[in-house]
mmCIF file of C-alpha atoms in Angstrom:
data_model
loop_
_atom_site.group_PDB
_atom_site.id
_atom_site.type_symbol
_atom_site.label_atom_id
_atom_site.label_comp_id
_atom_site.label_asym_id
_atom_site.label_seq_id
_atom_site.Cartn_x
_atom_site.Cartn_y
_atom_site.Cartn_z
ATOM 1 C CA MET A 1 105.244 100.185 101.847
ATOM 2 C CA VAL A 2 102.680 99.775 99.076
ATOM 3 C CA ASP A 3 103.053 101.731 95.839
ATOM 4 C CA THR A 4 100.864 104.826 96.027
ATOM 5 C CA THR A 5 99.742 104.366 92.413
ATOM 6 C CA LEU A 6 97.786 101.312 93.502
ATOM 7 C CA SER A 7 94.305 102.147 94.660
ATOM 8 C CA ARG A 8 93.400 100.962 98.159
ATOM 9 C CA ASP A 9 90.214 99.591 96.606
ATOM 10 C CA SER A 10 92.133 97.480 94.050
ATOM 11 C CA TYR A 11 93.801 95.142 96.538
ATOM 12 C CA PRO A 12 92.656 94.274 100.059
ATOM 13 C CA ALA A 13 95.233 95.343 102.664
ATOM 14 C CA SER A 14 95.220 91.837 104.148
ATOM 15 C CA GLU A 15 96.340 90.348 100.814
ATOM 16 C CA VAL A 16 99.105 92.917 100.424
ATOM 17 C CA MET A 17 100.339 92.276 103.963
ATOM 18 C CA ARG A 18 100.244 88.513 103.355
ATOM 19 C CA CYS A 19 102.376 88.901 100.204
ATOM 20 C CA ILE A 20 104.876 91.064 102.105
ATOM 21 C CA HIS A 21 104.972 88.485 104.918
ATOM 22 C CA ILE A 22 105.647 85.661 102.431
ATOM 23 C CA GLY A 23 108.336 87.792 100.774
ATOM 24 C CA LEU A 24 110.055 88.247 104.143
ATOM 25 C CA LEU A 25 109.979 84.481 104.673
ATOM 26 C CA CYS A 26 111.777 84.053 101.334
ATOM 27 C CA VAL A 27 114.737 86.286 102.276
ATOM 28 C CA GLN A 28 115.622 84.854 105.676
ATOM 29 C CA GLU A 29 119.302 84.688 106.627
ATOM 30 C CA LEU A 30 119.539 80.886 106.558
ATOM 31 C CA ALA A 31 118.385 79.036 103.452
ATOM 32 C CA THR A 32 117.040 76.243 105.659
ATOM 33 C CA ASP A 33 114.594 78.741 107.220
ATOM 34 C CA ARG A 34 113.215 79.790 103.816
ATOM 35 C CA PRO A 35 110.084 78.117 102.412
ATOM 36 C CA THR A 36 110.280 75.930 99.320
ATOM 37 C CA MET A 37 108.575 77.153 96.153
ATOM 38 C CA SER A 38 105.772 74.624 96.670
ATOM 39 C CA ASP A 39 105.274 76.014 100.201
ATOM 40 C CA VAL A 40 105.163 79.551 98.766
ATOM 41 C CA ALA A 41 102.534 78.481 96.227
ATOM 42 C CA VAL A 42 100.407 76.963 99.007
ATOM 43 C CA MET A 43 100.790 80.112 101.126
ATOM 44 C CA LEU A 44 99.748 82.345 98.228
ATOM 45 C CA CYS A 45 96.768 80.202 97.195
ATOM 46 C CA ASN A 46 95.462 79.289 100.645
ATOM 47 C CA GLU A 47 94.528 82.311 102.751
ATOM 48 C CA SER A 48 93.769 80.097 105.759
ATOM 49 C CA ALA A 49 97.285 78.592 105.826
ATOM 50 C CA ALA A 50 99.131 79.808 108.919
ATOM 51 C CA LEU A 51 102.344 81.704 108.190
ATOM 52 C CA PRO A 52 105.381 81.336 110.457
ATOM 53 C CA SER A 53 106.989 84.494 111.813
ATOM 54 C CA PRO A 54 109.893 85.612 109.617
ATOM 55 C CA LYS A 55 113.368 85.738 111.112
ATOM 56 C CA GLN A 56 116.115 88.228 110.230
ATOM 57 C CA PRO A 57 116.306 89.016 106.476
ATOM 58 C CA ALA A 58 119.484 87.960 104.681
ATOM 59 C CA PHE A 59 120.250 91.407 103.294
ATOM 60 C CA ILE A 60 120.527 93.601 106.358
ATOM 61 C CA PHE A 61 123.316 95.996 107.222
ATOM 62 C CA LYS A 62 125.255 94.884 110.265
ATOM 63 C CA ARG A 63 127.230 97.256 112.437
ATOM 64 C CA THR A 64 130.920 96.666 112.807
ATOM 65 C CA ALA A 65 132.863 97.108 116.034
ATOM 66 C CA ALA A 66 133.666 100.721 116.909
ATOM 67 C CA GLY A 67 136.809 101.870 115.161
ATOM 68 C CA ALA A 68 136.894 98.825 112.895
ATOM 69 C CA ASP A 69 137.500 99.352 109.203
ATOM 70 C CA SER A 70 134.203 98.716 107.387
ATOM 71 C CA SER A 71 135.918 97.396 104.270
ATOM 72 C CA SER A 72 139.134 95.633 103.555
ATOM 73 C CA ILE A 73 140.792 94.181 100.490
ATOM 74 C CA SER A 74 141.316 90.445 100.558
ATOM 75 C CA ALA A 75 142.545 87.943 97.994
ATOM 76 C CA GLY A 76 140.041 87.888 95.163
ATOM 77 C CA GLY A 77 137.676 90.620 96.334
ATOM 78 C CA THR A 78 136.600 93.307 98.738
ATOM 79 C CA THR A 79 134.940 92.351 101.998
ATOM 80 C CA LEU A 80 132.342 94.880 103.105
ATOM 81 C CA GLY A 81 131.098 95.556 106.624
ATOM 82 C CA ASN A 82 127.900 93.605 106.006
ATOM 83 C CA ASP A 83 129.758 90.362 105.251
ATOM 84 C CA VAL A 84 129.169 90.643 101.504
ATOM 85 C CA THR A 85 132.092 89.850 99.248
ATOM 86 C CA MET A 86 132.430 91.475 95.845
ATOM 87 C CA THR A 87 134.787 89.658 93.497
ATOM 88 C CA THR A 88 136.348 91.292 90.448
ATOM 89 C CA ILE A 89 137.083 88.904 87.597
ATOM 90 C CA GLN A 90 140.238 89.713 85.639
ATOM 91 C CA ALA A 91 141.204 88.186 82.316
ATOM 92 C CA ARG A 92 144.537 86.403 82.008
#
């Protein structure tokens, strides 16, 4: 998961894994489960601070029921199978 151009000697694996862990905390499905920016700063600066286990990330592909149409056109946009809505703005 780490860029191969980075030398293993440049960054300790534990620091890289901690940054990835904090990143996963920041993209949890529910905003109330995400840490505040001040919490993120504390987590990044304090290696001894315990990190909670991340829950499901917000941007994950969800399966639709078998035979269900994965996209449909609705008023104002297209609803995709992963519950993301794309809206097209049209001038008057």
